[in-house]
mmCIF file of C-alpha atoms in Angstrom:
data_model
loop_
_atom_site.group_PDB
_atom_site.id
_atom_site.type_symbol
_atom_site.label_atom_id
_atom_site.label_comp_id
_atom_site.label_asym_id
_atom_site.label_seq_id
_atom_site.Cartn_x
_atom_site.Cartn_y
_atom_site.Cartn_z
ATOM 1 C CA MET A 1 6.011 38.468 -19.724
ATOM 2 C CA PHE A 2 3.968 37.615 -22.798
ATOM 3 C CA SER A 3 0.160 37.554 -22.606
ATOM 4 C CA LEU A 4 -1.476 34.182 -22.071
ATOM 5 C CA ARG A 5 -5.068 35.321 -22.327
ATOM 6 C CA SER A 6 -5.406 33.982 -25.871
ATOM 7 C CA ARG A 7 -4.259 30.479 -24.873
ATOM 8 C CA PRO A 8 -2.414 29.744 -28.141
ATOM 9 C CA THR A 9 -2.874 26.244 -29.511
ATOM 10 C CA PHE A 10 -0.654 24.229 -31.841
ATOM 11 C CA GLY A 11 -0.861 21.070 -33.878
ATOM 12 C CA SER A 12 2.282 19.336 -32.657
ATOM 13 C CA ASN A 13 4.863 19.247 -29.902
ATOM 14 C CA SER A 14 7.448 20.838 -32.218
ATOM 15 C CA GLU A 15 5.114 23.757 -33.036
ATOM 16 C CA LEU A 16 4.480 24.301 -29.316
ATOM 17 C CA LEU A 17 8.219 24.307 -28.602
ATOM 18 C CA ALA A 18 8.839 26.802 -31.400
ATOM 19 C CA HIS A 19 6.250 29.098 -29.798
ATOM 20 C CA LEU A 20 7.946 28.816 -26.395
ATOM 21 C CA ARG A 21 11.281 29.733 -27.957
ATOM 22 C CA ARG A 22 9.828 32.725 -29.804
ATOM 23 C CA CYS A 23 8.251 33.976 -26.575
ATOM 24 C CA GLY A 24 11.491 33.665 -24.631
ATOM 25 C CA ARG A 25 10.293 30.951 -22.285
ATOM 26 C CA VAL A 26 12.787 28.396 -23.626
ATOM 27 C CA ASN A 27 16.226 29.942 -23.925
ATOM 28 C CA SER A 28 18.726 27.121 -23.532
ATOM 29 C CA ARG A 29 19.530 24.302 -25.929
ATOM 30 C CA ALA A 30 19.384 21.777 -23.088
ATOM 31 C CA VAL A 31 15.818 22.661 -22.074
ATOM 32 C CA ALA A 32 14.749 22.775 -25.724
ATOM 33 C CA ASP A 33 16.172 19.294 -26.320
ATOM 34 C CA VAL A 34 14.396 17.864 -23.274
ATOM 35 C CA MET A 35 11.038 19.384 -24.192
ATOM 36 C CA ALA A 36 11.466 18.218 -27.795
ATOM 37 C CA SER A 37 12.050 14.658 -26.595
ATOM 38 C CA LEU A 38 8.910 14.516 -24.411
ATOM 39 C CA ASP A 39 5.570 14.391 -26.195
ATOM 40 C CA ARG A 40 3.177 16.414 -24.016
ATOM 41 C CA ALA A 41 0.257 14.368 -25.374
ATOM 42 C CA ASN A 42 1.619 11.305 -23.574
ATOM 43 C CA PHE A 43 1.366 13.115 -20.238
ATOM 44 C CA ALA A 44 -1.853 15.066 -20.818
ATOM 45 C CA GLY A 45 -3.498 11.711 -21.467
ATOM 46 C CA PRO A 46 -5.686 10.229 -24.209
ATOM 47 C CA ARG A 47 -8.766 12.225 -23.171
ATOM 48 C CA CYS A 48 -7.078 15.594 -23.697
ATOM 49 C CA VAL A 49 -8.425 17.132 -26.913
ATOM 50 C CA ASP A 50 -5.763 19.833 -27.219
ATOM 51 C CA PRO A 51 -2.514 18.605 -25.657
ATOM 52 C CA TYR A 52 -0.325 21.171 -27.435
ATOM 53 C CA ALA A 53 -2.125 24.295 -26.191
ATOM 54 C CA ASP A 54 0.006 26.606 -24.059
ATOM 55 C CA CYS A 55 -2.395 26.390 -21.136
ATOM 56 C CA PRO A 56 -3.194 23.913 -18.350
ATOM 57 C CA ALA A 57 -5.318 20.842 -19.085
ATOM 58 C CA PRO A 58 -7.312 18.682 -16.645
ATOM 59 C CA ILE A 59 -5.942 15.217 -15.842
ATOM 60 C CA GLY A 60 -8.532 14.116 -13.251
ATOM 61 C CA SER A 61 -8.866 14.398 -9.468
ATOM 62 C CA ASN A 62 -9.210 18.194 -9.815
ATOM 63 C CA ALA A 63 -5.610 18.410 -10.997
ATOM 64 C CA THR A 64 -4.106 19.785 -14.191
ATOM 65 C CA ILE A 65 -0.981 19.338 -16.222
ATOM 66 C CA SER A 66 0.543 22.799 -15.972
ATOM 67 C CA ALA A 67 0.896 25.073 -18.961
ATOM 68 C CA PRO A 68 4.009 24.355 -21.054
ATOM 69 C CA HIS A 69 5.415 27.843 -20.407
ATOM 70 C CA MET A 70 5.440 27.038 -16.670
ATOM 71 C CA HIS A 71 7.247 23.758 -17.259
ATOM 72 C CA ALA A 72 9.770 25.680 -19.342
ATOM 73 C CA ALA A 73 10.217 28.339 -16.653
ATOM 74 C CA ALA A 74 10.892 25.727 -13.963
ATOM 75 C CA LEU A 75 13.355 23.837 -16.146
ATOM 76 C CA GLU A 76 15.244 26.989 -17.120
ATOM 77 C CA ASP A 77 15.472 28.039 -13.459
ATOM 78 C CA LEU A 78 16.719 24.667 -12.247
ATOM 79 C CA ALA A 79 18.900 23.686 -15.218
ATOM 80 C CA PRO A 80 22.153 25.404 -14.165
ATOM 81 C CA HIS A 81 21.985 23.739 -10.776
ATOM 82 C CA ILE A 82 21.130 20.181 -11.815
ATOM 83 C CA MET A 83 23.274 19.943 -14.964
ATOM 84 C CA THR A 84 26.649 20.533 -13.290
ATOM 85 C CA PRO A 85 28.970 17.563 -13.938
ATOM 86 C CA GLY A 86 30.078 15.650 -10.876
ATOM 87 C CA ARG A 87 27.846 14.066 -8.260
ATOM 88 C CA PRO A 88 24.489 13.192 -9.890
ATOM 89 C CA PRO A 89 21.807 15.409 -8.316
ATOM 90 C CA HIS A 90 18.883 14.370 -6.141
ATOM 91 C CA ILE A 91 15.739 16.278 -7.175
ATOM 92 C CA LEU A 92 12.264 16.596 -5.650
ATOM 93 C CA ASP A 93 9.111 17.321 -7.684
ATOM 94 C CA VAL A 94 6.194 18.136 -5.368
ATOM 95 C CA GLY A 95 2.717 17.650 -6.771
ATOM 96 C CA SER A 96 4.081 15.548 -9.619
ATOM 97 C CA GLY A 97 0.624 15.058 -11.159
ATOM 98 C CA SER A 98 0.973 14.097 -14.819
ATOM 99 C CA GLY A 99 4.644 13.172 -14.376
ATOM 100 C CA TYR A 100 5.760 15.459 -17.224
ATOM 101 C CA LEU A 101 8.051 17.733 -15.231
ATOM 102 C CA THR A 102 9.334 14.827 -13.144
ATOM 103 C CA ALA A 103 10.454 13.100 -16.327
ATOM 104 C CA ALA A 104 11.823 16.337 -17.796
ATOM 105 C CA LEU A 105 13.937 16.988 -14.701
ATOM 106 C CA GLY A 106 15.315 13.468 -14.937
ATOM 107 C CA LEU A 107 16.272 13.960 -18.573
ATOM 108 C CA LEU A 108 17.823 17.365 -17.862
ATOM 109 C CA ALA A 109 19.886 16.324 -14.832
ATOM 110 C CA ALA A 110 23.539 15.364 -15.073
ATOM 111 C CA GLY A 111 23.963 11.624 -14.907
ATOM 112 C CA PRO A 112 23.844 8.765 -15.088
ATOM 113 C CA GLY A 113 22.638 8.128 -11.555
ATOM 114 C CA ALA A 114 20.582 11.254 -10.863
ATOM 115 C CA GLU A 115 17.369 10.551 -8.970
ATOM 116 C CA VAL A 116 14.081 12.448 -9.204
ATOM 117 C CA VAL A 117 11.355 11.823 -6.615
ATOM 118 C CA GLY A 118 7.827 12.858 -7.564
ATOM 119 C CA VAL A 119 5.592 13.368 -4.530
ATOM 120 C CA GLU A 120 1.855 13.049 -5.145
ATOM 121 C CA HIS A 121 -0.913 12.525 -2.577
ATOM 122 C CA ILE A 122 -3.544 11.069 -4.910
ATOM 123 C CA ARG A 123 -2.982 7.474 -5.998
ATOM 124 C CA GLU A 124 -5.005 7.928 -9.203
ATOM 125 C CA LEU A 125 -2.566 10.618 -10.312
ATOM 126 C CA ILE A 126 0.396 8.349 -9.620
ATOM 127 C CA ASP A 127 -1.303 5.762 -11.824
ATOM 128 C CA HIS A 128 -1.786 8.466 -14.469
ATOM 129 C CA ALA A 129 1.923 9.349 -14.308
ATOM 130 C CA ASP A 130 2.961 5.693 -14.560
ATOM 131 C CA GLN A 131 0.782 5.254 -17.646
ATOM 132 C CA ALA A 132 2.283 8.398 -19.158
ATOM 133 C CA MET A 133 5.818 7.139 -18.537
ATOM 134 C CA GLU A 134 4.947 3.860 -20.236
ATOM 135 C CA ARG A 135 3.531 5.691 -23.255
ATOM 136 C CA GLN A 136 6.656 7.843 -23.473
ATOM 137 C CA PHE A 137 9.429 5.372 -22.646
ATOM 138 C CA GLY A 138 7.855 1.936 -23.083
ATOM 139 C CA PRO A 139 7.095 -0.808 -20.543
ATOM 140 C CA ASP A 140 10.707 -1.978 -20.295
ATOM 141 C CA ALA A 141 11.673 1.335 -18.667
ATOM 142 C CA ARG A 142 9.795 0.367 -15.498
ATOM 143 C CA ILE A 143 12.222 -1.042 -12.914
ATOM 144 C CA GLY A 144 9.958 -0.937 -9.849
ATOM 145 C CA SER A 145 6.347 -0.422 -8.810
ATOM 146 C CA HIS A 146 6.556 3.308 -9.509
ATOM 147 C CA THR A 147 10.218 3.651 -10.574
ATOM 148 C CA TRP A 148 11.432 4.254 -14.120
ATOM 149 C CA ARG A 149 14.876 4.279 -15.701
ATOM 150 C CA LEU A 150 15.311 7.006 -18.290
ATOM 151 C CA PRO A 151 17.372 6.697 -21.482
ATOM 152 C CA ASN A 152 20.213 8.709 -19.901
ATOM 153 C CA GLY A 153 20.510 6.316 -16.932
ATOM 154 C CA ASN A 154 18.758 8.568 -14.414
ATOM 155 C CA THR A 155 15.702 7.375 -12.487
ATOM 156 C CA VAL A 156 12.260 8.726 -11.642
ATOM 157 C CA THR A 157 10.213 7.439 -8.705
ATOM 158 C CA PHE A 158 6.676 8.460 -7.760
ATOM 159 C CA VAL A 159 5.732 8.244 -4.077
ATOM 160 C CA GLU A 160 2.359 8.737 -2.412
ATOM 161 C CA ALA A 161 2.710 11.316 0.373
ATOM 162 C CA ASP A 162 1.333 14.597 1.688
ATOM 163 C CA ALA A 163 3.842 17.246 0.614
ATOM 164 C CA ARG A 164 2.770 19.564 3.443
ATOM 165 C CA THR A 165 4.408 17.201 5.949
ATOM 166 C CA TYR A 166 6.843 15.329 3.706
ATOM 167 C CA GLU A 167 10.226 14.801 5.378
ATOM 168 C CA GLY A 168 12.083 12.946 2.645
ATOM 169 C CA HIS A 169 12.866 9.817 4.699
ATOM 170 C CA GLY A 170 16.238 11.292 5.647
ATOM 171 C CA ALA A 171 17.227 12.265 2.099
ATOM 172 C CA GLN A 172 18.528 15.666 1.098
ATOM 173 C CA PHE A 173 17.993 17.246 -2.293
ATOM 174 C CA ASP A 174 19.892 19.527 -4.618
ATOM 175 C CA ALA A 175 16.746 21.087 -6.077
ATOM 176 C CA PHE A 176 12.985 21.011 -5.816
ATOM 177 C CA HIS A 177 9.938 22.162 -7.759
ATOM 178 C CA VAL A 178 6.506 22.665 -6.220
ATOM 179 C CA GLY A 179 3.538 22.450 -8.576
ATOM 180 C CA ALA A 180 0.904 23.892 -6.234
ATOM 181 C CA ALA A 181 0.606 27.195 -4.406
ATOM 182 C CA CYS A 182 1.819 27.238 -0.793
ATOM 183 C CA ALA A 183 0.337 29.459 1.906
ATOM 184 C CA ASP A 184 3.910 30.355 2.933
ATOM 185 C CA PHE A 185 7.436 29.312 2.029
ATOM 186 C CA PRO A 186 7.470 25.555 2.807
ATOM 187 C CA ALA A 187 9.990 25.114 5.622
ATOM 188 C CA ASN A 188 9.670 21.314 5.546
ATOM 189 C CA LEU A 189 10.775 21.282 1.897
ATOM 190 C CA ILE A 190 13.464 23.947 2.229
ATOM 191 C CA ARG A 191 15.091 22.002 5.067
ATOM 192 C CA LEU A 192 15.392 19.040 2.687
ATOM 193 C CA LEU A 193 17.719 21.085 0.470
ATOM 194 C CA ARG A 194 21.442 20.786 0.837
ATOM 195 C CA ARG A 195 23.275 24.044 1.465
ATOM 196 C CA GLY A 196 23.208 25.943 -1.826
ATOM 197 C CA GLY A 197 20.292 23.883 -3.088
ATOM 198 C CA ILE A 198 17.547 25.745 -4.916
ATOM 199 C CA GLY A 199 13.806 25.412 -5.304
ATOM 200 C CA VAL A 200 11.044 26.997 -7.348
ATOM 201 C CA VAL A 201 7.664 27.394 -5.689
ATOM 202 C CA PRO A 202 4.433 29.400 -6.104
ATOM 203 C CA VAL A 203 3.480 31.196 -2.857
ATOM 204 C CA ASN A 204 0.343 33.129 -1.886
ATOM 205 C CA ASP A 205 0.754 36.690 -0.655
ATOM 206 C CA ASP A 206 -1.437 38.593 1.817
ATOM 207 C CA SER A 207 -3.774 39.771 -0.942
ATOM 208 C CA GLY A 208 -4.416 36.244 -2.225
ATOM 209 C CA ALA A 209 -2.295 36.727 -5.339
ATOM 210 C CA GLN A 210 0.413 34.186 -6.154
ATOM 211 C CA MET A 211 4.058 34.689 -7.047
ATOM 212 C CA PHE A 212 6.508 32.153 -8.464
ATOM 213 C CA TRP A 213 9.668 32.314 -6.317
ATOM 214 C CA ARG A 214 13.199 30.970 -6.577
ATOM 215 C CA VAL A 215 14.649 30.051 -3.174
ATOM 216 C CA GLU A 216 18.175 29.023 -2.193
ATOM 217 C CA ARG A 217 19.172 27.424 1.086
ATOM 218 C CA THR A 218 21.920 29.434 2.751
ATOM 219 C CA ASP A 219 22.607 27.570 6.004
ATOM 220 C CA ALA A 220 24.143 24.157 6.636
ATOM 221 C CA GLY A 221 21.601 23.019 9.210
ATOM 222 C CA GLY A 222 20.706 19.771 7.464
ATOM 223 C CA PRO A 223 17.300 18.085 7.274
ATOM 224 C CA HIS A 224 16.558 18.551 10.982
ATOM 225 C CA ALA A 225 16.912 22.330 11.205
ATOM 226 C CA GLN A 226 13.743 23.818 12.674
ATOM 227 C CA ARG A 227 14.109 27.113 10.830
ATOM 228 C CA PRO A 228 16.185 26.666 7.682
ATOM 229 C CA GLN A 229 17.744 29.864 6.371
ATOM 230 C CA PHE A 230 17.175 30.778 2.737
ATOM 231 C CA SER A 231 17.284 33.611 0.238
ATOM 232 C CA ARG A 232 14.392 34.262 -2.112
ATOM 233 C CA GLN A 233 13.878 35.955 -5.454
ATOM 234 C CA PRO A 234 10.469 36.692 -7.045
ATOM 235 C CA GLN A 235 9.963 35.581 -10.636
ATOM 236 C CA PHE A 236 6.438 36.440 -11.884
ATOM 237 C CA GLY A 237 2.756 36.153 -10.982
ATOM 238 C CA VAL A 238 1.030 32.791 -11.447
ATOM 239 C CA ILE A 239 -2.261 30.967 -10.924
ATOM 240 C CA TYR A 240 -1.916 27.531 -9.307
ATOM 241 C CA VAL A 241 -4.101 25.076 -7.441
ATOM 242 C CA PRO A 242 -3.465 25.285 -3.681
ATOM 243 C CA LEU A 243 -1.214 22.806 -1.895
ATOM 244 C CA THR A 244 -3.864 21.182 0.253
ATOM 245 C CA SER A 245 -5.155 17.870 1.597
ATOM 246 C CA LYS A 246 -6.308 15.036 -0.634
ATOM 247 C CA ALA A 247 -9.890 15.404 0.601
ATOM 248 C CA ALA A 248 -9.932 19.157 -0.049
ATOM 249 C CA GLN A 249 -8.478 18.761 -3.526
ATOM 250 C CA VAL A 250 -10.843 16.028 -4.634
ATOM 251 C CA GLY A 251 -13.831 17.911 -3.233
ATOM 252 C CA ARG A 252 -13.140 21.315 -4.739
ATOM 253 C CA THR A 253 -14.131 22.929 -8.028
ATOM 254 C CA SER A 254 -10.931 23.323 -10.029
ATOM 255 C CA PRO A 255 -10.675 26.094 -12.628
ATOM 256 C CA ILE A 256 -9.044 24.847 -15.830
ATOM 257 C CA GLY A 257 -6.707 27.842 -15.839
ATOM 258 C CA GLU A 258 -4.666 26.830 -12.812
ATOM 259 C CA GLY A 259 -1.001 26.051 -13.416
ATOM 260 C CA GLN A 260 0.015 29.012 -15.552
ATOM 261 C CA GLY A 261 1.629 32.433 -15.453
ATOM 262 C CA ILE A 262 -0.371 35.637 -15.615
#
């Protein structure tokens, strides 16, 4: 994996994307097209002084918009599973924060009719994501309080919930992304996957280090299985904010560097 210590910065979204392609983070035409169509500045927010740097940036409430190379890694991992023609996929984005990856997943997914649910436990961040969606897609794209219709006919909805106990209201998903580090593999989220569904998630190990993992559900137990069966494959080391309570997140000191690979 390329070194991120220098935190390379660029003057435009297209220059940033060219960097990600040179470094091998963006490999597919589909992911490149999605990232080209989304202006990261819209999601980093108007107070961000360097929206095209390949590093995390604060968005308030001790949260960050993750580094672009991490968005690219998640999209490349999930793309083969959510782009398959046929039944439009149902996708979960946990810790949706800025809304960037939620929107990107919606643009990448086969459609029309795919649905992406962004779960966020801080209302101010949901408001931030809604404002970002309006900057990117315009006010007419809003079709509900926190629901947006994308140009390809897919939808994005932001919901306020604690991801540590989120049960999906009976829904099952084809894929999920978790944007915060879990203490262990999140059984409540894995059980929301359909059989063969995949997820990408950062997980702490016994030493306190974090690894980005790809998981695939292997049983057909449905959303009520107490111990869902899954396979797992390590990807690379990362630094992410912890998946924690709203009170703990708002009250902590958040290093700017969280939400990136190492």
